[in-house]
Amino acid sequence: MIAIGIQYNAKLQRLIKQVKRDIDATVMPEVRYYAPEYTQDAWSDGIQAAIDALLARWGSPAVRLVAQRMAEDFVRTSLTKSSRDMKRTAGIDVFTGSQQMQDYLKAATQQNVNLIMSIPNQYIDRVGTMVMANMRSGMRPKFIEKALQDEFGVTQRRARMIARDQTAKIQGELAEKQQTSAGFEYFEWIDSDDSRVRHRHRQIAERVTEYGKGVYRWDDLPLSDSGVPIKPGSDYQCRCTSRPVSAREVARFQARNNS
């Protein structure tokens, strides 16, 4: 799961760097042209025109096609890993051609296309707002360049979080769909066993239920701190996973505890 998230993030970071190059090549020349006092007529029109051109370029059908391919590759790779994990843990080859699974994969892909497209859109929007505000305040180009670099860092961190969050969510959702379609009613909640595990998630993983330690039914999920049913990977940036548990394993546990 970590490798998939790293690969996804690497692609998003390359995209952001391309946007930054465009910003540096179009917005900063306008800022320098109107410096040092920003007294020329209609300087805001020049800056807005540059921002509008960037938004149009990075919101174009060509860029959406790139985002589509990126999202499809991410979802397809996630499916392959989930199927491989199912084979390793349960010894079952999972059929992934059902209409339900295809609908899910299509929805997951489309959601990630939208997330990918939102990255340059929000980045450019924030750059436009920041540049306008600083020019109104009379800030020098060097200061604005530094502010642009800071905004670049913010966008990099947002993309990293998207990659982590979507990787965990899709892996968790695929695991549920593949396990239940293979007839597994139960799963074991497995945390990442490190200092970053949420306290509540560790409690869930260590709780002894009527089915076993950390074992739950897919139709009777544990609750979050706020009382909402949660699955491994469903919380924001949750890194927990699920192991399929057979009814026979549950029966053995219950027999030992009732004897």
Coordinates of C-alpha atoms in Angstrom, one line a residue, residues 114-220:
N114 CA -11.6 15.4 -9.9
L115 CA -9.1 15.5 -7.0
I116 CA -6.2 15.7 -9.5
M117 CA -7.8 18.5 -11.4
S118 CA -8.5 20.3 -8.2
I119 CA -4.8 20.5 -7.4
P120 CA -3.7 23.0 -10.2
N121 CA -7.0 24.8 -10.0
Q122 CA -6.7 25.5 -6.2
Y123 CA -3.0 26.2 -6.5
I124 CA -3.5 28.8 -9.3
D125 CA -6.5 30.4 -7.5
R126 CA -4.5 30.8 -4.3
V127 CA -1.6 32.2 -6.2
G128 CA -3.9 34.8 -7.9
T129 CA -5.4 35.9 -4.6
M130 CA -2.0 36.1 -2.9
V131 CA -0.3 38.0 -5.7
M132 CA -3.2 40.5 -5.9
A133 CA -3.2 41.1 -2.1
N134 CA 0.6 41.6 -1.9
M135 CA 0.7 44.0 -4.9
R136 CA -2.2 46.0 -3.4
S137 CA 0.0 46.2 -0.2
G138 CA 3.0 47.4 -2.2
M139 CA 5.1 44.3 -1.6
R140 CA 8.2 44.0 -3.7
P141 CA 8.7 41.2 -6.3
K142 CA 11.2 39.5 -4.1
F143 CA 8.7 39.2 -1.3
I144 CA 6.1 37.9 -3.7
E145 CA 8.5 35.3 -5.1
K146 CA 9.0 34.1 -1.5
A147 CA 5.3 33.9 -1.0
L148 CA 4.9 31.9 -4.2
Q149 CA 7.5 29.5 -3.0
D150 CA 5.6 29.0 0.2
E151 CA 2.4 28.4 -1.7
F152 CA 4.2 25.8 -3.8
G153 CA 5.0 24.0 -0.5
V154 CA 1.4 24.1 0.6
T155 CA 0.3 22.6 -2.6
Q156 CA 2.9 19.9 -2.4
R157 CA 1.7 18.9 1.1
R158 CA -1.9 18.8 -0.1
A159 CA -1.1 16.5 -2.9
R160 CA 0.9 14.2 -0.6
M161 CA -2.1 14.0 1.7
I162 CA -4.4 13.2 -1.2
A163 CA -2.2 10.4 -2.3
R164 CA -2.0 8.9 1.2
D165 CA -5.7 9.3 1.9
Q166 CA -6.9 7.9 -1.4
T167 CA -4.5 5.0 -1.3
A168 CA -5.8 3.9 2.2
K169 CA -9.4 4.5 1.3
I170 CA -9.3 2.6 -2.0
Q171 CA -7.4 -0.3 -0.5
G172 CA -9.8 -0.5 2.4
E173 CA -12.9 -0.4 0.2
L174 CA -11.5 -3.0 -2.3
A175 CA -10.6 -5.3 0.6
E176 CA -14.2 -5.2 1.8
K177 CA -15.7 -5.7 -1.6
Q178 CA -13.4 -8.6 -2.4
Q179 CA -13.7 -10.3 0.9
T180 CA -17.5 -10.1 1.1
S181 CA -17.8 -11.3 -2.5
A182 CA -15.7 -14.3 -1.6
G183 CA -18.0 -15.1 1.2
F184 CA -16.1 -13.7 4.2
E185 CA -18.5 -12.2 6.7
Y186 CA -15.8 -11.4 9.2
F187 CA -12.5 -9.5 9.2
E188 CA -9.7 -8.8 11.6
W189 CA -8.8 -5.1 12.1
I190 CA -5.0 -4.7 11.9
D191 CA -3.4 -1.4 12.8
S192 CA 0.1 -0.2 11.7
D193 CA 1.6 -1.0 15.1
D194 CA 3.5 2.3 15.4
S195 CA 3.2 5.6 17.3
R196 CA 1.0 7.2 14.7
V197 CA -1.9 4.8 15.1
R198 CA -5.0 6.6 16.5
H199 CA -5.8 5.6 20.1
R200 CA -9.3 4.6 19.0
H201 CA -8.0 2.4 16.2
R202 CA -5.6 0.6 18.5
Q203 CA -8.5 -0.1 20.9
I204 CA -10.5 -1.5 18.0
A205 CA -7.6 -3.8 16.9
E206 CA -7.0 -5.0 20.5
R207 CA -10.6 -5.4 21.6
V208 CA -11.8 -9.0 22.1
T209 CA -15.2 -9.3 20.5
E210 CA -17.5 -12.3 20.4
Y211 CA -15.8 -13.3 17.1
G212 CA -12.1 -13.0 18.2
K213 CA -9.5 -10.4 19.0
G214 CA -10.0 -7.4 16.7
V215 CA -12.5 -9.4 14.7
Y216 CA -15.7 -7.8 13.4
R217 CA -18.5 -8.4 11.0
W218 CA -18.6 -6.3 7.8
D219 CA -22.3 -5.7 8.5
D220 CA -21.6 -4.8 12.2

